[in-house]
Short mmCIF file of C-alpha atoms and ligand atoms in Angstrom, two decimals:
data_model
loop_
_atom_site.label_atom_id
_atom_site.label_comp_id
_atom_site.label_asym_id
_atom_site.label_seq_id
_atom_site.Cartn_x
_atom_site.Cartn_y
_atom_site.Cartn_z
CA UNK A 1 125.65 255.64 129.72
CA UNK A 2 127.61 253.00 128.07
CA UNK A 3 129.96 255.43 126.45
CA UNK A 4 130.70 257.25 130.77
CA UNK A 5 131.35 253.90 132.03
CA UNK A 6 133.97 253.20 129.23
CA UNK A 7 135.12 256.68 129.82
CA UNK A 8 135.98 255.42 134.01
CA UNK A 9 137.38 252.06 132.63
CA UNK A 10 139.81 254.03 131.15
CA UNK A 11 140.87 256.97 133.58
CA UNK A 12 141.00 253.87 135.81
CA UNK A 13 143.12 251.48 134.03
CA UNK A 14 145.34 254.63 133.24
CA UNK A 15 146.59 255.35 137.07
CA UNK A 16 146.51 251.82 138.17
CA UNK A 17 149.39 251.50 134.90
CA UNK A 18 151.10 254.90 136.43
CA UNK A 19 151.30 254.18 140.07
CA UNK A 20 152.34 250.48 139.47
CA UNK A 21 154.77 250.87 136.48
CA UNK A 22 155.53 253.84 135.68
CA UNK A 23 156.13 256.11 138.60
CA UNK A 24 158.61 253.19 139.93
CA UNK A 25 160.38 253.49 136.86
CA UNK A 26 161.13 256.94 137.78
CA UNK A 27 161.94 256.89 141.03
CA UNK A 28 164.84 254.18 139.85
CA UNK A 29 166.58 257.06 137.94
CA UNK A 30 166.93 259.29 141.07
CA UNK A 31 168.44 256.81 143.60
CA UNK A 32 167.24 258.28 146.94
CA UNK A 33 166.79 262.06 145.48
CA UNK A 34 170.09 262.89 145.92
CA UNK A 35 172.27 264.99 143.64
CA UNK A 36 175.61 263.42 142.72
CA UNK A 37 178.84 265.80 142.56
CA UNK A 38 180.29 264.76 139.31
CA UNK A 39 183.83 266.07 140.63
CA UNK A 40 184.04 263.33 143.26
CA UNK A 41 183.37 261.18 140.46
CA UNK A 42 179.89 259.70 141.65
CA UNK A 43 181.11 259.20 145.37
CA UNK A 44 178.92 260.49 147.78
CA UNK A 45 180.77 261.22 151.60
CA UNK A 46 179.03 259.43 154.78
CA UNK A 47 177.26 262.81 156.35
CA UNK A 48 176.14 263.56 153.03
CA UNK A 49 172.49 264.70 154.50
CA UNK A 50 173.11 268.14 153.88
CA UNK A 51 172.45 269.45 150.54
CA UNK A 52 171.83 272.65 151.42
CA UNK A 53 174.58 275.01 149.56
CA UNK A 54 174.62 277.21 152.36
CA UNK A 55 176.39 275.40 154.81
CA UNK A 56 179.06 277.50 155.85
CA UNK A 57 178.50 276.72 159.57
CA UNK A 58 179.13 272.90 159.22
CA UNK A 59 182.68 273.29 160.40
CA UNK A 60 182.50 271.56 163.74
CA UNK A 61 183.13 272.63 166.98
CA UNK A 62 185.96 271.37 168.49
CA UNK A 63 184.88 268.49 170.75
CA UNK A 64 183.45 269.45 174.47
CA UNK A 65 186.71 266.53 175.36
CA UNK A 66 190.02 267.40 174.44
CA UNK A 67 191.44 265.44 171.77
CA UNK A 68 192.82 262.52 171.81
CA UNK A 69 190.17 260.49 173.80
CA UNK A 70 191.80 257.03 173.17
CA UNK A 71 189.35 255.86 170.77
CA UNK A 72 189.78 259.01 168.38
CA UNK A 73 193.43 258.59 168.55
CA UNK A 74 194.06 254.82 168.02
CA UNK A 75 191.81 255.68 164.64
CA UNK A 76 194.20 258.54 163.51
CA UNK A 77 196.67 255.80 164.73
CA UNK A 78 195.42 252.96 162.29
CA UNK A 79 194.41 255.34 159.80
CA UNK A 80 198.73 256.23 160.23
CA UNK A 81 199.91 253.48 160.34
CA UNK A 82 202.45 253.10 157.94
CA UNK A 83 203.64 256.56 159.51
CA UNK A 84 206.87 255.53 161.42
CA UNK A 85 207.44 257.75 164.83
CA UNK A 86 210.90 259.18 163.51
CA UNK A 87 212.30 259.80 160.17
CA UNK A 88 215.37 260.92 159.16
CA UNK A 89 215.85 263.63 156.55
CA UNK A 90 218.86 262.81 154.88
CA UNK A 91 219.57 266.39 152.77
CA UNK A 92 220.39 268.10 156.91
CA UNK A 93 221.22 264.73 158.42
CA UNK A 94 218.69 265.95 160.83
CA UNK A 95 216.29 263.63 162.90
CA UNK A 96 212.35 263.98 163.29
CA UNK A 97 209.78 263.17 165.78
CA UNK A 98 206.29 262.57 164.38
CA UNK A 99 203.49 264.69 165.76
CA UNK A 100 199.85 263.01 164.68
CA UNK A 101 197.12 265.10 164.40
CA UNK A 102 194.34 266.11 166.58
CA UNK A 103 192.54 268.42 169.14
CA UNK A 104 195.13 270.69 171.65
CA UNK A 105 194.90 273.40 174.00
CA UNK A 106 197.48 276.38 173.58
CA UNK A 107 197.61 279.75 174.78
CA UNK A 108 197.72 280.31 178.62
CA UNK A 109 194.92 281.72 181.11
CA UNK A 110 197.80 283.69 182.96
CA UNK A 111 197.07 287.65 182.08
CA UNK A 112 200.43 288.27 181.75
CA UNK A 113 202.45 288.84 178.86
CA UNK A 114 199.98 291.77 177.32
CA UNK A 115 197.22 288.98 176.83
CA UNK A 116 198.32 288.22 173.84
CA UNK A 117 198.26 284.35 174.94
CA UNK A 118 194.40 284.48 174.93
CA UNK A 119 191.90 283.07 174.95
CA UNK A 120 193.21 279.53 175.82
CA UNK A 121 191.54 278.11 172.79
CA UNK A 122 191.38 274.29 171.08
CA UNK A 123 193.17 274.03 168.20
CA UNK A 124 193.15 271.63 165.53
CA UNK A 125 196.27 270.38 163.63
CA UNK A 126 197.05 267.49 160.59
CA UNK A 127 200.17 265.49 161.55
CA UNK A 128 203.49 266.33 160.99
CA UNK A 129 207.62 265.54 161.71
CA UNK A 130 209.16 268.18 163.59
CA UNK A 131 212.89 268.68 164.29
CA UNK A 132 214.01 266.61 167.97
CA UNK A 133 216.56 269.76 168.03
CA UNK A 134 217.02 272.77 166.65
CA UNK A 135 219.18 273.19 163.74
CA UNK A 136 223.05 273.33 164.64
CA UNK A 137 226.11 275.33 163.88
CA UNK A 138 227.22 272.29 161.69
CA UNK A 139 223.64 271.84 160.00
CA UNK A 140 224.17 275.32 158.72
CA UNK A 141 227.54 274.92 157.69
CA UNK A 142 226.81 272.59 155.03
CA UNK A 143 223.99 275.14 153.94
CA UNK A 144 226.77 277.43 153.43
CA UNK A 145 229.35 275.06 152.02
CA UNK A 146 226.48 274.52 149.32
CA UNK A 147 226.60 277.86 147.83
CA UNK A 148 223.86 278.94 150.47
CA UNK A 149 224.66 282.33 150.52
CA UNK A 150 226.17 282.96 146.74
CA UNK A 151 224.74 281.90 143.58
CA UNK A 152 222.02 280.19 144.65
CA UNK A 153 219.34 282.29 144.69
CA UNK A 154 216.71 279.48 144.28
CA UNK A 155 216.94 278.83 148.21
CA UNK A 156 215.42 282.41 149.17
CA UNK A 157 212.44 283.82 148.33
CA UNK A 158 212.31 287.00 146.30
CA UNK A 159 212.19 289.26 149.57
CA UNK A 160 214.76 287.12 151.43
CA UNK A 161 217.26 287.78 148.52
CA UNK A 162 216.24 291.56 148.23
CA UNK A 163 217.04 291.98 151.98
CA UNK A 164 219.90 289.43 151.93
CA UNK A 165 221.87 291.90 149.19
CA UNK A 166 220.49 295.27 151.15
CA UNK A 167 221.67 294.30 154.14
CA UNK A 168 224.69 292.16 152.97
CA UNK A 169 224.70 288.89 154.87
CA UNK A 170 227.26 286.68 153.89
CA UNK A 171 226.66 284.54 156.66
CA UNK A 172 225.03 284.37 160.54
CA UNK A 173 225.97 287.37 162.28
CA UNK A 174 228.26 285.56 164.82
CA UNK A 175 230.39 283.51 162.58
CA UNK A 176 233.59 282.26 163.94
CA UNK A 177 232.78 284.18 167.54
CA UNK A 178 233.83 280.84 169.64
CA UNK A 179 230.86 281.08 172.10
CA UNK A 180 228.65 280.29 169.55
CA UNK A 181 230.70 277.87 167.23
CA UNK A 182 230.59 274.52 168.79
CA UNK A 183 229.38 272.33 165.96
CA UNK A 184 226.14 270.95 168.10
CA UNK A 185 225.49 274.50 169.17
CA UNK A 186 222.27 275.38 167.61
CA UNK A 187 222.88 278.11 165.09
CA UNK A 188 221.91 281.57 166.04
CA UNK A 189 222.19 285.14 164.70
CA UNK A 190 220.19 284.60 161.53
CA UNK A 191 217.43 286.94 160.40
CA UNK A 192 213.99 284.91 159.70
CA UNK A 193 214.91 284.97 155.86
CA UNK A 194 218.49 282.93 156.27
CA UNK A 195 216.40 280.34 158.22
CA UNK A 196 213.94 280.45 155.25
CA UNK A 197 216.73 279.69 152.79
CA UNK A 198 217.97 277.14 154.70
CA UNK A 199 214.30 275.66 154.71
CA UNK A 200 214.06 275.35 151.37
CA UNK A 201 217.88 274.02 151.12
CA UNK A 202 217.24 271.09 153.15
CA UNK A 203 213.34 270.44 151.48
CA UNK A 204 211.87 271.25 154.97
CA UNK A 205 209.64 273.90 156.13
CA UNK A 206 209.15 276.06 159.26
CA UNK A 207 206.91 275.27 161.65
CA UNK A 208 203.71 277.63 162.28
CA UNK A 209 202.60 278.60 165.28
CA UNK A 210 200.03 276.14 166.28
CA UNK A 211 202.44 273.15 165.18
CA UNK A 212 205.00 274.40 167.05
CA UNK A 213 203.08 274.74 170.46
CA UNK A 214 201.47 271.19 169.94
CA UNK A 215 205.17 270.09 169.36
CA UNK A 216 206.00 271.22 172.98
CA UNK A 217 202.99 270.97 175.08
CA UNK A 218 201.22 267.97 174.06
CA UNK A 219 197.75 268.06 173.48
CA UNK A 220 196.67 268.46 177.15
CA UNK A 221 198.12 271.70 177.35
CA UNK A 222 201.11 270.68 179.52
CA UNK A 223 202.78 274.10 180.98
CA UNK A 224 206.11 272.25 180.14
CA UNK A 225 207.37 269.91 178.12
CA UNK A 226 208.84 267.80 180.25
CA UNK A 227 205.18 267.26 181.86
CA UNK A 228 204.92 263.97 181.17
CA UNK A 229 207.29 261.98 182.94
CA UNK A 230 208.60 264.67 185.48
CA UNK A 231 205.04 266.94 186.77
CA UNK A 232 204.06 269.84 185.28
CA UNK A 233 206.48 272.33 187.31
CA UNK A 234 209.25 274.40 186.45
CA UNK A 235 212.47 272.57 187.10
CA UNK A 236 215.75 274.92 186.85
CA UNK A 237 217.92 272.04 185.31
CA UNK A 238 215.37 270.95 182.82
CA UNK A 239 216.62 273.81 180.18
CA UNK A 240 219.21 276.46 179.55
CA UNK A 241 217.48 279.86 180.79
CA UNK A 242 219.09 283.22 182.25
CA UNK A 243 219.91 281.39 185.72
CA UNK A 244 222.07 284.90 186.38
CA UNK A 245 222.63 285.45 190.03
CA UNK A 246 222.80 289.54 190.24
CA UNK A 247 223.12 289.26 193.92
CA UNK A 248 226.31 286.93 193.60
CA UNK A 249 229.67 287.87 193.65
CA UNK A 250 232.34 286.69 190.91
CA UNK A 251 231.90 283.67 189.03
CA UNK A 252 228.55 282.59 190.71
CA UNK A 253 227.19 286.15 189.29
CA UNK A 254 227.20 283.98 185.65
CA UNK A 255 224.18 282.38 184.23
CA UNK A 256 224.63 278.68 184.49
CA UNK A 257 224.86 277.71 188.47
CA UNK A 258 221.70 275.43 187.97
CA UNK A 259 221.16 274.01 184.10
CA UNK A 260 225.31 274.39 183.29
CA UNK A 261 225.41 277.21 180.57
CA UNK A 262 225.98 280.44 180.43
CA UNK A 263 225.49 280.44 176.91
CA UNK A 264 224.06 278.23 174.07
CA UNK A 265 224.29 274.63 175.09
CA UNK A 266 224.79 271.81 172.75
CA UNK A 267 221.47 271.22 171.20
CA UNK A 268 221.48 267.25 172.75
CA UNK A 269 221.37 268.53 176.27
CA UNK A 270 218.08 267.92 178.51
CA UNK A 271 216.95 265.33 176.49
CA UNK A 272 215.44 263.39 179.34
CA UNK A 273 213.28 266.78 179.48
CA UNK A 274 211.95 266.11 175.77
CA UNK A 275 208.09 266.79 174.86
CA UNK A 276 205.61 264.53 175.01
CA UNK A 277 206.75 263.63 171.30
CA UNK A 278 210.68 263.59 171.75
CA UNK A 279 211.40 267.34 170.73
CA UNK A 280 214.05 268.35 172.66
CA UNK A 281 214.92 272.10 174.33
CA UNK A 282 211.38 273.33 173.21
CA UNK A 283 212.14 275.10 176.04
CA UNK A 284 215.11 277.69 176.46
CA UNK A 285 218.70 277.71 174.83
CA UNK A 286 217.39 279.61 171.19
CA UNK A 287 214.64 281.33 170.65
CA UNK A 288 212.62 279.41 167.17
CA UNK A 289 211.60 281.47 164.20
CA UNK A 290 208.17 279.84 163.21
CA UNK A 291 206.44 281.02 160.01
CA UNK A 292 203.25 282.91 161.40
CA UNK A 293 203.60 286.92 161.42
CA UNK A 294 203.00 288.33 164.49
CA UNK A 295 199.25 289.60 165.37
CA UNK A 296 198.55 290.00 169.08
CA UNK A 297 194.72 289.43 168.49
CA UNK A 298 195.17 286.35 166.73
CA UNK A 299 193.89 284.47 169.39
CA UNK A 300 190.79 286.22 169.24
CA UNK A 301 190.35 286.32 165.73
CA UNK A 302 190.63 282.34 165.99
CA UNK A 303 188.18 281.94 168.17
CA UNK A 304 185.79 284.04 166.59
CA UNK A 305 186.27 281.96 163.44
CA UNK A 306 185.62 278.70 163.49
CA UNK A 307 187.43 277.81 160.33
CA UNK A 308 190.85 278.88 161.62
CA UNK A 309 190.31 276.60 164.61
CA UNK A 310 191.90 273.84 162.10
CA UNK A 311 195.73 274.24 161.15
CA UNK A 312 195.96 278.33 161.64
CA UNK A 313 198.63 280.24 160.75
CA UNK A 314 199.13 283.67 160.28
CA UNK A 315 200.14 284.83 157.18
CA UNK A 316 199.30 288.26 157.04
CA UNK A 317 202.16 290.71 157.63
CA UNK A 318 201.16 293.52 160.29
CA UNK A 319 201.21 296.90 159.08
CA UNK A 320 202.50 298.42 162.28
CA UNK A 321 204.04 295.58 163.62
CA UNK A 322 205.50 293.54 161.12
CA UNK A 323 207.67 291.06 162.91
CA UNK A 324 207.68 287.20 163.20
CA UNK A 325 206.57 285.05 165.91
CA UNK A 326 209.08 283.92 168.20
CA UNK A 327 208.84 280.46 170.88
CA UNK A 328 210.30 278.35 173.14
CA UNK A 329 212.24 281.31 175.28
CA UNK A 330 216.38 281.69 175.40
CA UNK A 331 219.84 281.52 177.94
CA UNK A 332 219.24 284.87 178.35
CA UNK A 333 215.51 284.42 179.06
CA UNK A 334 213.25 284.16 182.48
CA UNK A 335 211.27 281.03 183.29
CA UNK A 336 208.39 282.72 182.20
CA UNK A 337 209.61 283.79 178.52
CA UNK A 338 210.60 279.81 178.33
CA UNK A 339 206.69 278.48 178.69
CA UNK A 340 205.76 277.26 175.18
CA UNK A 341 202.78 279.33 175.40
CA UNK A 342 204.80 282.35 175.44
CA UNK A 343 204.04 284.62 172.27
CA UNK A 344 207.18 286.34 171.20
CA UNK A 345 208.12 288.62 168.32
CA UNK A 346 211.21 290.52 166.21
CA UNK A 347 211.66 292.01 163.29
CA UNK A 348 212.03 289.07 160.55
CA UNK A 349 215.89 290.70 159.43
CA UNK A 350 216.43 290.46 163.34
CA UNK A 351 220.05 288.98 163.42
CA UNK A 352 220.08 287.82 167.10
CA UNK A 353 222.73 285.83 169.45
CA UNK A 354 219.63 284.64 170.73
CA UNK A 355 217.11 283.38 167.71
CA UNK A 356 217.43 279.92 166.00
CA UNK A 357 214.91 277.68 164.67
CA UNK A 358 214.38 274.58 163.83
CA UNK A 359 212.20 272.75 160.98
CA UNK A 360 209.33 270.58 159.82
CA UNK A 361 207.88 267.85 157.34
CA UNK A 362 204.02 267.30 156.48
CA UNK A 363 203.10 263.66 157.19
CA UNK A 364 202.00 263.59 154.08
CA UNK A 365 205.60 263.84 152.18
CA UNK A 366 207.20 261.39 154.73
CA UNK A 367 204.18 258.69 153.84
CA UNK A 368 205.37 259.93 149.65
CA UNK A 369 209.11 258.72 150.66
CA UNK A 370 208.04 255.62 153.01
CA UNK A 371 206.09 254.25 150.23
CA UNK A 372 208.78 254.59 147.21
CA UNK A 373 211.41 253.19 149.81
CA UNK A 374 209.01 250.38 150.33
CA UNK A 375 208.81 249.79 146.06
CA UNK A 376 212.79 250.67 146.20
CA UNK A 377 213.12 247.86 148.87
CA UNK A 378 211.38 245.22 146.44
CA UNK A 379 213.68 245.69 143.48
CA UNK A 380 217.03 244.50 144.84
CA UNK A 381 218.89 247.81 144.15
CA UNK A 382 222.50 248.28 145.59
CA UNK A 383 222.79 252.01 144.19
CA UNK A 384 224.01 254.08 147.13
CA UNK A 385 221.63 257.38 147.09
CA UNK A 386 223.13 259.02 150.00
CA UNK A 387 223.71 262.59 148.49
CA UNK A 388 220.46 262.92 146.50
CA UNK A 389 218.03 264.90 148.07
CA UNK A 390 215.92 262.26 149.54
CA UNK A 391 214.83 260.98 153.06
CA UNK A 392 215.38 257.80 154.17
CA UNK A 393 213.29 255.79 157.53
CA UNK A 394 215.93 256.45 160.50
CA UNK A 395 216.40 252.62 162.23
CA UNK A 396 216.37 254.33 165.88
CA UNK A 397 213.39 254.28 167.69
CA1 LIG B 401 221.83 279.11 181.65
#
């Protein structure tokens, strides 16, 4: 009997000494159960709940509101802050307008235009600096002056040079043809691959699709550019379209009774009809190479895929139709063709009087610059960098 008792004594004392030191002892090793990703170097995110592995469908929908409210954007705004609204890259001389990042509507619920505009869909994009105008006559003269075209084969990709040689462009198609040589004209007849090489000349890239529309709409969608400040309504002086007159007689036949041009215009005209961001002519004067190849489902492909809801682009060359997006409408173009969410296309060797483009910066470089001008700024430094390849803060507003 003696020896049972003893026995219970013992099974007893046993658990008590589990549950109270023991098992806590445990428990300490494996802070709140949860498995710690050694690559992010013991930090665990906020909505770190899910530890499933299969969670594919965690990419969010884009928010029932359209981006910004005002509270989502003031905290992209302070998260930015140190982002200054323009910059100016020194290599092109060329100023840029910051676009921050968030929620927009593009395509168009208009049926026209082969459908290729739809579904109007809400599209997600990081921020960026964008061109105010598209790149000039004299931009791309200094491209050229700089061996663009001759030895240096570094500015082109390997199919830009192939068709560069093939095709033998030695420079834009209407060189030294005086309608299209004023030195703020914006430069036209060059195929998709000369605007590449000029890209990678002046350490900018082209803008995709999505960042091009957010560029000119705003993220409400606008129908315009100017929306903002002037209703959302076509206005025939705002831009340089085909204003062509074929019932006219004589001179009044010409394009360029209501916005002034027959031709290309200056690139700095209509700036009081700038995007909601300062990008000016986003609508009419050249037609902009941006990098996405052309796909007329691509719209529906994006909305069946909620992954390329954030920062899509294209980059998958069409079998049958391999040609490069086109925006922003032409002079020679209707009212219609000059709606940002227009979808355009052409061959990417297309050469046309007709097809400019202009360029763009991540935010992400321009915060790399504004922070080693900051650290150049506290050594006194008198060294004049001017012709190094580097970007400087523009003073203007
Ligand atoms: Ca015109």
């Amino acid at each position: 009997m003696r020896f049972f008792i003893t026995i219970i004594v013992i099974v007893a004392l046993t658990i008590v000494v589990f549950m109270t030191v023991i098992l806590p002892l445990i428990e300490e090793k494996i802070p709140n159960g949860k498995p710690v990703n050694p690559e992010l170097n013991g930090i665990t995110s906020d909505d770190d709940d899910d530890d499933d592995d299969d969670d594919d469908d965690e990419i969010d929908d884009p928010p029932k509101k359209v981006y910004p409210d005002v509270g989502e954007y003031l905290k992209v705004k302070e998260k930015e802050k140190h982002l200054t609204n323009t910059w100016l890259n020194t290599k092109d001389n060329s100023e840029m307008v910051l676009v921050r990042a968030g929620w927009f509507w593009r395509g168009s619920d208009e049926t026209r235009s082969r459908g290729v505009e739809q579904p109007k869909q809400k599209i997600y994009v990081n921020s960026f600096y964008i061109d105010k105008y598209a790149i000039t006559v004299g931009q791309f003269r200094k491209f050229m002056e700089d061996g663009g075209y001759n030895e240096n084969i570094e500015y082109w990709s390997k199919v830009g040079w192939e068709r560069r040689r093939l095709l033998k462009w030695e420079r834009p198609r209407y060189w030294g043809n005086n309608t299209f040589m004023g030195d703020d004209n914006p430069i036209v007849g060059i195929s998709w691959y000369e605007a590449e090489a000029y890209m990678r000349w002046a350490g900018k890239k082209l803008p995709n699709e999505a960042q091009w529309e957010l560029a000119a709409r705003g993220y409400y969608g606008n129908k315009y550019p100017w929306a903002k400040s002037k209703g959302d309504i076509w206005i025939d002086e705002a831009c340089n379209w085909s204003d062509f007159d074929p019932k006219a007689v004589g001179p009044k036949r010409l394009r360029g009774q209501k916005d002034g041009f027959e031709y290309p215009a200056p690139v700095n005209v209509y700036e009081k009809y700038a995007s909601p961001f300062g990008a000016v002519q986003m609508s009419g004067n050249v037609w902009e190479w941006v990098a996405d190849w052309w796909d007329s489902h691509y719209y529906d492909k994006v909305e069946e895929n909620p992954i390329l809801r954030r920062n899509p682009v294209n980059s998958i060359e069409g079998v049958v139709q391999p040609w490069k997006v086109l925006k922003g409408g032409a002079w020679d173009m209707s009212p219609e063709h000059c709606e940002p969410s227009y979808r355009f296309a052409a061959m990417p060797e297309s050469r046309s009087k007709n097809i400019g483009f202009r360029c763009i910066l991540s935010a992400e470089i321009v915060a790399r610059e504004l922070s080693k001008n900051s650290e150049d700024n506290d050594t006194p430094d008198d060294d004049d960098d001017d012709d190094e390849n580097k970007s400087k803060t523009s003073k203007g507003g």
